[in-house]
GROMACS .gro file of C-alpha atoms in nm:
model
  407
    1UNK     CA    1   8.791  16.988 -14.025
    2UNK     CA    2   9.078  17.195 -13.917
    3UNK     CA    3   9.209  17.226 -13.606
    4UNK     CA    4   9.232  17.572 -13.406
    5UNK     CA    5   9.590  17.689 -13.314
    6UNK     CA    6   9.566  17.637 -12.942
    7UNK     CA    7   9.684  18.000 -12.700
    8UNK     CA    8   9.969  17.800 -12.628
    9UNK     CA    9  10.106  17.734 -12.964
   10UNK     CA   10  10.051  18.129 -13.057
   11UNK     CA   11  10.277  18.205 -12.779
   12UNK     CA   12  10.515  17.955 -12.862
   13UNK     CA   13  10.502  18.129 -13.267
   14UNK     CA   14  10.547  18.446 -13.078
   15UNK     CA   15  10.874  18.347 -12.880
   16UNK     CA   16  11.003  18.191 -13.167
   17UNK     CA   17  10.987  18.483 -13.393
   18UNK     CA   18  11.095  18.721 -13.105
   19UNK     CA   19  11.419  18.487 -13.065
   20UNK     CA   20  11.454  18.462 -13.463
   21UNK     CA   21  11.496  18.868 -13.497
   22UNK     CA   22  11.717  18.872 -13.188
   23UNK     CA   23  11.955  18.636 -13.347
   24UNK     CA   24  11.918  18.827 -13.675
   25UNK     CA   25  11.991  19.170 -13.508
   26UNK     CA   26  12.292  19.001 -13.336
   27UNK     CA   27  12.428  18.873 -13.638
   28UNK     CA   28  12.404  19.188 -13.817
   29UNK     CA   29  12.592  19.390 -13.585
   30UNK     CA   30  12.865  19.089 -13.546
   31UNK     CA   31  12.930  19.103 -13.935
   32UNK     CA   32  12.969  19.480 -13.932
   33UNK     CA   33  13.330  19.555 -14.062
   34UNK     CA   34  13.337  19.866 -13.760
   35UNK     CA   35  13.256  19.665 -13.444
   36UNK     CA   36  13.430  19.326 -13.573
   37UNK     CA   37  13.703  19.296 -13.310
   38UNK     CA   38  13.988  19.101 -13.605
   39UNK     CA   39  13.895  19.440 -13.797
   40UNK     CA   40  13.964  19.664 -13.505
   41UNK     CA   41  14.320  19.512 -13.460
   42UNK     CA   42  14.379  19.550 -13.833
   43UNK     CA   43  14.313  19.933 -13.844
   44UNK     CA   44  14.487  19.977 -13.517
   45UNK     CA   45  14.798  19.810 -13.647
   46UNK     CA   46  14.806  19.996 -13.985
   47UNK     CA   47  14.784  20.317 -13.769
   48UNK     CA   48  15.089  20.236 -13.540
   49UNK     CA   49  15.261  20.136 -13.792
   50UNK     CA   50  15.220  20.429 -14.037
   51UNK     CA   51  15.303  20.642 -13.678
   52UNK     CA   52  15.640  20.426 -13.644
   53UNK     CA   53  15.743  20.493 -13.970
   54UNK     CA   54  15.676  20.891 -13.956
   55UNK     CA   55  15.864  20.905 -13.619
   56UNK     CA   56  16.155  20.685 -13.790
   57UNK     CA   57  16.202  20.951 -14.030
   58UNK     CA   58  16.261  21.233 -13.822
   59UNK     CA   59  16.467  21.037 -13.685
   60UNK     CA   60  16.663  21.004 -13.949
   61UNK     CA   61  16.662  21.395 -14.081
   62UNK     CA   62  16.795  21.456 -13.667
   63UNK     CA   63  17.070  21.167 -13.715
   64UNK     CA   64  17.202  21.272 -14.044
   65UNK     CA   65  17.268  21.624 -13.942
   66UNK     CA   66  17.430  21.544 -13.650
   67UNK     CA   67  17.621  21.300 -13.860
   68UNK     CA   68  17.724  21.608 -14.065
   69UNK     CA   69  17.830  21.855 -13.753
   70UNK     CA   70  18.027  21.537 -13.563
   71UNK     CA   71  18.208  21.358 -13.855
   72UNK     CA   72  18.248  21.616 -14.115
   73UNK     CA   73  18.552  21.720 -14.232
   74UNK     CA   74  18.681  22.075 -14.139
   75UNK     CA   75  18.450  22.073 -13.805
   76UNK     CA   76  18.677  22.308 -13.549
   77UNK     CA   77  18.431  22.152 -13.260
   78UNK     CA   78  18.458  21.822 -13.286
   79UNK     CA   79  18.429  21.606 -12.994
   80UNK     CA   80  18.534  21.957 -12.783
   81UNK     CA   81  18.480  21.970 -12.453
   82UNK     CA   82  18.479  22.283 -12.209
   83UNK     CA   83  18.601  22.355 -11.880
   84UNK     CA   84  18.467  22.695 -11.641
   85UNK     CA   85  18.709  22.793 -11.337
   86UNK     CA   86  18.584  23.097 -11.146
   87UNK     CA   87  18.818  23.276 -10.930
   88UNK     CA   88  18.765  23.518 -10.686
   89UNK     CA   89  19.053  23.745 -10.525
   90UNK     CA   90  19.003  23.965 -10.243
   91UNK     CA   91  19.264  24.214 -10.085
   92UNK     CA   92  19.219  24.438  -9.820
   93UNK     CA   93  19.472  24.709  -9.632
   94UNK     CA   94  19.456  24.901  -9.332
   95UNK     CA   95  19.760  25.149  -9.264
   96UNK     CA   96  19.860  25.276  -8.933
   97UNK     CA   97  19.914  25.640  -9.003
   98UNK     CA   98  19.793  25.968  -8.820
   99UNK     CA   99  19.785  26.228  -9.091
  100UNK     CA  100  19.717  26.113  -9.450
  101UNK     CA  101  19.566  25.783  -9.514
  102UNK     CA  102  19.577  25.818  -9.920
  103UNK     CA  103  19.926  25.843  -9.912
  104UNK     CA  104  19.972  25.549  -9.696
  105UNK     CA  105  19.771  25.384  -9.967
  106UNK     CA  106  19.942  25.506 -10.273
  107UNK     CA  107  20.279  25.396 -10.075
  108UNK     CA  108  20.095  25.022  -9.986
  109UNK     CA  109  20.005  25.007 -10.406
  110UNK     CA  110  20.361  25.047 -10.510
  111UNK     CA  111  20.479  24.760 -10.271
  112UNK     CA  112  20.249  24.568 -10.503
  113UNK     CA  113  19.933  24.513 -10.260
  114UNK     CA  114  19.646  24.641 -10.484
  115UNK     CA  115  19.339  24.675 -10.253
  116UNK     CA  116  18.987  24.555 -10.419
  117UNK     CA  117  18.806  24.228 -10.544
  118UNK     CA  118  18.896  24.083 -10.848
  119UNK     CA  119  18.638  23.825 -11.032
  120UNK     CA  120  18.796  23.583 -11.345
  121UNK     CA  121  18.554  23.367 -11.531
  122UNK     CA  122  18.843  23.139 -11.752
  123UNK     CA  123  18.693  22.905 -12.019
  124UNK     CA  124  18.909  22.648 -12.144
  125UNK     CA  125  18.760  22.454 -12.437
  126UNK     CA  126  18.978  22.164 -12.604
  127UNK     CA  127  19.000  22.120 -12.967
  128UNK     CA  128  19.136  21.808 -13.116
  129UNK     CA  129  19.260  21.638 -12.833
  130UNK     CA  130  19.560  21.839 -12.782
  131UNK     CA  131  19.486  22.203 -12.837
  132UNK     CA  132  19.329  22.475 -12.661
  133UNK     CA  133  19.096  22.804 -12.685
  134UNK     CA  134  19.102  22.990 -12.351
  135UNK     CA  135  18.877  23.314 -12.328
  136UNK     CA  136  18.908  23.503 -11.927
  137UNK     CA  137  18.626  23.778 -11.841
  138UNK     CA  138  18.748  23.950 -11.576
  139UNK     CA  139  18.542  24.242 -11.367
  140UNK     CA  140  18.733  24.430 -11.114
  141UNK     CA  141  18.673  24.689 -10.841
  142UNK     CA  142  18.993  24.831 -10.649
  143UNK     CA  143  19.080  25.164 -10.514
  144UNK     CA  144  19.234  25.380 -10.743
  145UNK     CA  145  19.641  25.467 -10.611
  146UNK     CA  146  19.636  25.890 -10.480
  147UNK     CA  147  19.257  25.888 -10.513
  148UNK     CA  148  18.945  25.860 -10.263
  149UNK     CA  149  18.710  25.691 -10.523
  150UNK     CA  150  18.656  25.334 -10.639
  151UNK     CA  151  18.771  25.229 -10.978
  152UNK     CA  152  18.526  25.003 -11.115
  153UNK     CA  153  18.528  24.796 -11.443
  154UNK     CA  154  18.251  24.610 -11.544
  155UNK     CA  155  18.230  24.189 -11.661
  156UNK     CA  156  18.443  24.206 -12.003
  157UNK     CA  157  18.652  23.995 -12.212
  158UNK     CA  158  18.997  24.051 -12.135
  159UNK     CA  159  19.188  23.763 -12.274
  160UNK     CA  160  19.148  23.560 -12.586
  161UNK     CA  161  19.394  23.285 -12.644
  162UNK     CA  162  19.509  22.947 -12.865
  163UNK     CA  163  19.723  22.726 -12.781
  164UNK     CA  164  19.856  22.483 -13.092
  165UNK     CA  165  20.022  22.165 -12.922
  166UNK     CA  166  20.231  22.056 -13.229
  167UNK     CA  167  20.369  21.726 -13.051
  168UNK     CA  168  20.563  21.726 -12.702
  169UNK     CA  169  20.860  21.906 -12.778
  170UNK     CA  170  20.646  22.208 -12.982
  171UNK     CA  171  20.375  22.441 -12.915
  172UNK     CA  172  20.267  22.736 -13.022
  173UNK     CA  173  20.086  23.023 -12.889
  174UNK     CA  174  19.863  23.300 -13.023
  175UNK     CA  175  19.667  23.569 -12.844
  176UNK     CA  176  19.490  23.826 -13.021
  177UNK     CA  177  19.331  24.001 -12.751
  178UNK     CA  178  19.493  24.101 -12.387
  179UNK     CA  179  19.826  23.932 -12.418
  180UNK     CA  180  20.088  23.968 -12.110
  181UNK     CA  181  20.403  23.787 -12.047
  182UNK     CA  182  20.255  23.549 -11.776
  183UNK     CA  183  20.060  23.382 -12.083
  184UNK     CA  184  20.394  23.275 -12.254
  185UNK     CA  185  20.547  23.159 -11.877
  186UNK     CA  186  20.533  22.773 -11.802
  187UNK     CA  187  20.361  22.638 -11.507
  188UNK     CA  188  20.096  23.001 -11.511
  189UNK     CA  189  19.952  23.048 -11.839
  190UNK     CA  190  19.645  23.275 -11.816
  191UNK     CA  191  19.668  23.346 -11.427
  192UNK     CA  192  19.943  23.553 -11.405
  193UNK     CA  193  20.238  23.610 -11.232
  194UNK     CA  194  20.213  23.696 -10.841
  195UNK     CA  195  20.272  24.054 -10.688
  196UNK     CA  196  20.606  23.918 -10.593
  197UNK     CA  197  20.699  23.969 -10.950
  198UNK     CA  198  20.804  24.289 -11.210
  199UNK     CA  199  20.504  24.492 -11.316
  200UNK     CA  200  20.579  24.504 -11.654
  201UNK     CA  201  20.500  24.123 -11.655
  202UNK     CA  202  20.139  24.177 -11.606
  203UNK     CA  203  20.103  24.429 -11.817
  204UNK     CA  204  19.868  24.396 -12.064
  205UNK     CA  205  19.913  24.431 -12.443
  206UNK     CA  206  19.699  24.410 -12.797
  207UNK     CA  207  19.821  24.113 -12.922
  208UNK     CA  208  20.123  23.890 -12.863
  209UNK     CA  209  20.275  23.537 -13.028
  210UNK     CA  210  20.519  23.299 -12.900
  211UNK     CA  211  20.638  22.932 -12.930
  212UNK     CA  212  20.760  22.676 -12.651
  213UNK     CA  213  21.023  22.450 -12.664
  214UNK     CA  214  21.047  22.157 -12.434
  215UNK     CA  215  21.327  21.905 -12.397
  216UNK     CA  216  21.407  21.680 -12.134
  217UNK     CA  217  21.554  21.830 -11.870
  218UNK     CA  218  21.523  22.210 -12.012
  219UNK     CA  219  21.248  22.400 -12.164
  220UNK     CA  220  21.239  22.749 -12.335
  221UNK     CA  221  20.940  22.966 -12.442
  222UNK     CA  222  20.993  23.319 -12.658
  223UNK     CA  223  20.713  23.568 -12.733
  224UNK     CA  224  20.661  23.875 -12.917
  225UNK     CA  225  20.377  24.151 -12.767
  226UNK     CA  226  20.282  24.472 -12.923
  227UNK     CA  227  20.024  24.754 -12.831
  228UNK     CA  228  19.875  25.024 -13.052
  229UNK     CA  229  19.766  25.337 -12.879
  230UNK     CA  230  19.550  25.311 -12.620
  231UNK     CA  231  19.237  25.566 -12.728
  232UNK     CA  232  19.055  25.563 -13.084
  233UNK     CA  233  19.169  25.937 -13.126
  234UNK     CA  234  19.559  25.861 -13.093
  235UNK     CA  235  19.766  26.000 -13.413
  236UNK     CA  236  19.999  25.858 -13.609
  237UNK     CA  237  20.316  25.937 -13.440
  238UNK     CA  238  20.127  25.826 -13.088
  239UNK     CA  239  20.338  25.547 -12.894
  240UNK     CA  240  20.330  25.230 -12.934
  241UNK     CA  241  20.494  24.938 -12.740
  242UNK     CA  242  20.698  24.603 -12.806
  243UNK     CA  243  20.804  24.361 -12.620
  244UNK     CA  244  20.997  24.064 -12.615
  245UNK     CA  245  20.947  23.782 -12.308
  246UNK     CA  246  21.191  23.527 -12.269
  247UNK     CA  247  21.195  23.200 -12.005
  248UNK     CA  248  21.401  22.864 -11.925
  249UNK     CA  249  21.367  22.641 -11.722
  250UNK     CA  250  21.604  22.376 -11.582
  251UNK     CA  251  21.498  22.066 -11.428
  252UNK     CA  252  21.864  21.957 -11.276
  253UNK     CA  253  21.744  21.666 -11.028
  254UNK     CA  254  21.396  21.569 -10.925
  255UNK     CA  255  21.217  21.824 -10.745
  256UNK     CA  256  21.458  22.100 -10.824
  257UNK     CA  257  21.330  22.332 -11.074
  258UNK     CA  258  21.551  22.652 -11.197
  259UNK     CA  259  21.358  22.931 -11.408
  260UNK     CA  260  21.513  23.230 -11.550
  261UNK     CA  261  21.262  23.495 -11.706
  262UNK     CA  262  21.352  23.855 -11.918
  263UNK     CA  263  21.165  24.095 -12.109
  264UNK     CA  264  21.307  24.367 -12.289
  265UNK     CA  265  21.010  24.659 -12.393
  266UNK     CA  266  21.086  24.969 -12.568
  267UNK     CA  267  20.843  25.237 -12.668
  268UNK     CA  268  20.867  25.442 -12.980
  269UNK     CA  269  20.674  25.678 -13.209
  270UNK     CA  270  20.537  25.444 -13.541
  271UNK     CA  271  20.295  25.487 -13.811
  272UNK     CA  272  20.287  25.174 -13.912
  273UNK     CA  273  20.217  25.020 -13.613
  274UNK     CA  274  19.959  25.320 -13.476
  275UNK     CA  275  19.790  25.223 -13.817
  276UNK     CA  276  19.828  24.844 -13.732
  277UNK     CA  277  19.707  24.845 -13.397
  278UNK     CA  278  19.352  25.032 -13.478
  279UNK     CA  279  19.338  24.787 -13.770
  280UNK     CA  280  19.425  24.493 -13.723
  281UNK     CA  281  19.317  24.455 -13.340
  282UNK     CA  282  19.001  24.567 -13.329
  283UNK     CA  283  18.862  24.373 -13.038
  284UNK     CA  284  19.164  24.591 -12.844
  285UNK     CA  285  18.873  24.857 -12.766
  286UNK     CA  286  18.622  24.599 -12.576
  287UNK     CA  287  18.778  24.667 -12.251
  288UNK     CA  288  18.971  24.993 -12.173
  289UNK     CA  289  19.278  24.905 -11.935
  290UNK     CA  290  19.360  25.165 -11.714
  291UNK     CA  291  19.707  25.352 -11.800
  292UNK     CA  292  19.973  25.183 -11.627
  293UNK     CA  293  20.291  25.382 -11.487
  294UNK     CA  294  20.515  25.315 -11.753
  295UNK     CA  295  20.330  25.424 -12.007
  296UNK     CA  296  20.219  25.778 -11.810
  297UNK     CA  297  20.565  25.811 -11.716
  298UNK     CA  298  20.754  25.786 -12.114
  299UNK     CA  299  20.504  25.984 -12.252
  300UNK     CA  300  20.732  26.225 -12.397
  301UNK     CA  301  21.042  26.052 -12.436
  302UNK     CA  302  21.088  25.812 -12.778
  303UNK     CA  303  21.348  25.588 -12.655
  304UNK     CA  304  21.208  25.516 -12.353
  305UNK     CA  305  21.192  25.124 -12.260
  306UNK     CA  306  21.198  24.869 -11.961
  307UNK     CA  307  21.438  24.526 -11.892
  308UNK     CA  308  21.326  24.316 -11.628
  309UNK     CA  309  21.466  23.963 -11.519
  310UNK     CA  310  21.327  23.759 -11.243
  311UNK     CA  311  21.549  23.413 -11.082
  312UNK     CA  312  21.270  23.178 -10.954
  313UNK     CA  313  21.374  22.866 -10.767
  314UNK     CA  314  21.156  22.579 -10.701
  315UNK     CA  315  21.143  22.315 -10.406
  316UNK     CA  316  20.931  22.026 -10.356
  317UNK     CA  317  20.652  22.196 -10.572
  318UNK     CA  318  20.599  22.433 -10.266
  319UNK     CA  319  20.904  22.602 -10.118
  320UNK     CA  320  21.003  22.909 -10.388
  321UNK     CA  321  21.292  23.202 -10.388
  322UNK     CA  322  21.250  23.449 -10.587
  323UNK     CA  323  21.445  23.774 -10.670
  324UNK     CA  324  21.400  24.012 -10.961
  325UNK     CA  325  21.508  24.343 -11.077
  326UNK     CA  326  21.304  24.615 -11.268
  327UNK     CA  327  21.491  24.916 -11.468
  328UNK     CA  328  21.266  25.156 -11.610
  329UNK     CA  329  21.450  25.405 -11.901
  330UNK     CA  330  21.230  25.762 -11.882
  331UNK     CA  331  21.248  26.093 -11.844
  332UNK     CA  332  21.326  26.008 -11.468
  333UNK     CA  333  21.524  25.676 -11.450
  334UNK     CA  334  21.340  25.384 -11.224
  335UNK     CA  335  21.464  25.086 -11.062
  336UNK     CA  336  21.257  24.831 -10.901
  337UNK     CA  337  21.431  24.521 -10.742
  338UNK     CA  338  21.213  24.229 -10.467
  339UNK     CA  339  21.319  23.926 -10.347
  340UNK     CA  340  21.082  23.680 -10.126
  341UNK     CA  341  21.047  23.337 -10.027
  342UNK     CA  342  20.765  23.124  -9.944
  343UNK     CA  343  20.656  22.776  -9.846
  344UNK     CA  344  20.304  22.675  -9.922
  345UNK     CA  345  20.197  22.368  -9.871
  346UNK     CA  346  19.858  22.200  -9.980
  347UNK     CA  347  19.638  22.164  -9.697
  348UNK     CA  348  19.886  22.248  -9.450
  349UNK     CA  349  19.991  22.564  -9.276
  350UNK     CA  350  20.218  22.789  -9.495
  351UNK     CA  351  20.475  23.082  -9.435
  352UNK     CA  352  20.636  23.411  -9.685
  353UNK     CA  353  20.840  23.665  -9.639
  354UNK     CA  354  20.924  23.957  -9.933
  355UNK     CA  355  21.126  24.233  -9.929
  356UNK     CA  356  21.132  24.499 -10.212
  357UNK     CA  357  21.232  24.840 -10.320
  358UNK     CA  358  21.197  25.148 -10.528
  359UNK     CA  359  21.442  25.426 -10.646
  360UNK     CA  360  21.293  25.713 -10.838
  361UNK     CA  361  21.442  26.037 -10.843
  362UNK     CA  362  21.430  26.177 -10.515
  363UNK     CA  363  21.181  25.887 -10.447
  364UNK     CA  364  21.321  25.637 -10.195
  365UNK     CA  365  21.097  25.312 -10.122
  366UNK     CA  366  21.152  24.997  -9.906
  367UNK     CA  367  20.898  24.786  -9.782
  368UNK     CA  368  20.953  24.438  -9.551
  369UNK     CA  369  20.651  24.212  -9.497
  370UNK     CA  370  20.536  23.861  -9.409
  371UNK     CA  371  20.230  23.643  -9.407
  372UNK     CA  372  20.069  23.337  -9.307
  373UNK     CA  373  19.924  23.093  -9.518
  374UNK     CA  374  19.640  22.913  -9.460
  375UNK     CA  375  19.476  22.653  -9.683
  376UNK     CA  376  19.093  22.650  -9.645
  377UNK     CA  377  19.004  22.329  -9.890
  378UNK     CA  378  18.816  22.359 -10.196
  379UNK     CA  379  19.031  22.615 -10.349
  380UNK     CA  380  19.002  22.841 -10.051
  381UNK     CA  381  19.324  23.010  -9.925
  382UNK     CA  382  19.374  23.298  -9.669
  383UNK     CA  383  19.688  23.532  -9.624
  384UNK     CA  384  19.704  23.713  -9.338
  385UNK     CA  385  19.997  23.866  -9.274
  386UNK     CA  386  20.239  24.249  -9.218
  387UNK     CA  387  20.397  24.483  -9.433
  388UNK     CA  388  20.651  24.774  -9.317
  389UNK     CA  389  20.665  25.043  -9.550
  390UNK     CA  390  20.971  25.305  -9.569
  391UNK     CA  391  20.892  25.583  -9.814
  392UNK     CA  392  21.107  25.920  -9.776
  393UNK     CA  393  21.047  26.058  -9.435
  394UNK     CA  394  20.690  25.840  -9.380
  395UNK     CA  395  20.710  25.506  -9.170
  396UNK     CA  396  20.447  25.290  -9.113
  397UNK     CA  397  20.336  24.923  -9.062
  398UNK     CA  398  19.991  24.791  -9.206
  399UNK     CA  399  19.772  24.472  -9.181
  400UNK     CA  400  19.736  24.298  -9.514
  401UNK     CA  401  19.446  24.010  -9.595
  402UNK     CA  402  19.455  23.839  -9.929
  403UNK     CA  403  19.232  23.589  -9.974
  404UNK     CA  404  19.127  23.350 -10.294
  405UNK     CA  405  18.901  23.100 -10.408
  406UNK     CA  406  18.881  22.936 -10.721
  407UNK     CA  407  18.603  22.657 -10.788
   0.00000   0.00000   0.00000
């Protein structure tokens, strides 16, 4: 006779099969290839990796051109490094005169004190270790000399220049855009020469080249600077201008430093070089320069031409005499002579005095001054100082403040 299954063996059957399809259902999900955790690490690492090796070959494409631009041959950049200097001049008059305050002002200009602010931007960048490519932008507002208005000249490149040091004793220099002696002179390159100095020095030009020689105890630097005519609708037989600059310098005993400077500048009537200088100097028109006094003055005349020589003595690197002579060949001869002396210290109080004079026809000009110097840190300096002015029958004294920063 067969036995009953007792209540408590069906739940018992029950249990057990609800346990059995638990463990199946478990099992299942375990042996899945998507939820099986050894799989999971697989596809993750095949994904990383296959990322790696897409992010190692950009790399590569990004090395291998800058590879090309660093190491290849011919590359005028290599390894070049730039330099900004920003300077800032400021100079401001005020004559002591009862009747006519533009004339004191035209008088103050010729003594060499040109009123305004003057902004430089000079980039230096240095190619192959030893040479250089200086470009100055230079924006200007000053008082125009006679006149009640401001002359204003917007940010512009006025200087382009390479300098080629061929070993110690050699370099050369080229400039094919706003060349003036100063650029050729040792010790100022593209600053310039101070008002203390003979106008036609800081005149500007097209184009200029020169070499320097250095030896020992003596150095020597020779350039040659030429200008084309200064508008676009000049002729052929318009005037053009060349100039040679000259400087040594003598080094006789330690901190004694002898410099003797010359430029010789005639103006005459070419075709070949009006042709030339709209030619070959095109970047010439980027920056109109205002018409200087020479070259208003020997506008008619074809063998008109300037010599100047300055004598420039050196002390200690901050005591300097200077005296220099101007002669001006025109329809109405010119001479321009100054002499000053100055001791300007680096952070320390400083001193000048300058004397200077102009004969012109029946123009007669003589002008005594002096100034303090006072060194602000930083590249901040202040000039306060007094000028005398002598200029036919008209006497007067006026307050002068120059003041520069360069950072």
């Amino acid at each position: 006779m067969e036995t009953k299954p007792s209540l408590v063996d069906n739940i018992k059957g029950i249990m057990k099969s609800g346990e059995e399809f638990v463990k199946g259902a478990f099992l299942r999900i375990s042996d899945s290839p998507n939820h099986n955790p050894i799989e999971i690490l697989k596809r993750l690492q095949r994904e990383a990796f296959s990322d790696l090796m897409k992010l190692r070959d950009r790399q590569d494409k990004v090395e291998s051109v800058l590879s090309f631009y660093k190491f290849g041959k011919g590359f005028p950049f290599q390894e070049a490094t730039t330099r900004v200097k920003a300077v800032i001049d400021v100079v401001a008059a005020l004559p002591y005169v009862e009747d006519d305050f533009l004339q004191a002002m035209g008088s103050l200009d010729r003594t060499g004190t040109k009123t305004g602010i003057n902004t430089r931007f000079i980039f230096e960048t240095v190619l192959r270790q030893k040479d250089a490519l200086v470009a100055e932008l230079t924006t200007t507002q000053q008082r125009t000399a006679h006149q009640s208005r401001i002359f204003e000249s917007p940010l512009s490149l006025t200087t382009l220049m390479y300098s080629a040091n061929i070993n110690y004793w050699l370099s050369l220099v080229s400039i094919p855009l706003g060349a003036r002696c100063a650029n050729f002179a040792q010790g100022h390159n593209i600053g310039g020469f101070s008002s203390n100095g003979p106008p036609s020095f800081n005149q500007y030009h097209n184009c200029a080249a020169g070499l320097t020689v250095k030896g020992i105890n003596l150095s020597a630097s020779l350039a040659e600077l030429a200008s084309g005519p200064a508008t676009q609708q000049a002729t052929a037989g318009s005037k053009c201008c060349l100039a040679t600059f000259g400087q040594v310098s003598y080094h006789p005993i330690d901190g004694l430093k002898i410099t003797l400077s010359g430029l010789w500048q005639i103006y005459r009537s070419s075709p070949r070089l009006a042709k030339l200088g709209s030619l070959a100097i095109p970047l010439g028109r980027l920056r109109e320069q205002k018409p200087s006094e020479v070259m208003q003055n020997i506008a008619d005349n074809n063998s008109a031409g300037t010599i100047a020589v300055m004598l420039d003595s050196e002390f200690d690197e901050s005591t300097k005499i200077k005296g220099w002579f101007e002669v001006e060949k025109s329809t109405a001869r010119s001479v321009r002579w100054g002499m000053s002396i100055f001791d300007t210290p680096e952070n320390e109080l400083g001193w000048g005095l300058r004397m200077g004079g102009m004969g012109k026809g029946q123009l007669n000009h003589l002008h005594l001054g002096g100034f303090l110097n006072f060194d602000l840190g930083r590249g901040a300096k202040l000039q306060p100082g007094v000028v005398y002015v002598m200029e036919g029958r008209s006497h007067f004294p006026a307050l002068v403040f120059e003041s520069s920063w360069s950072m």
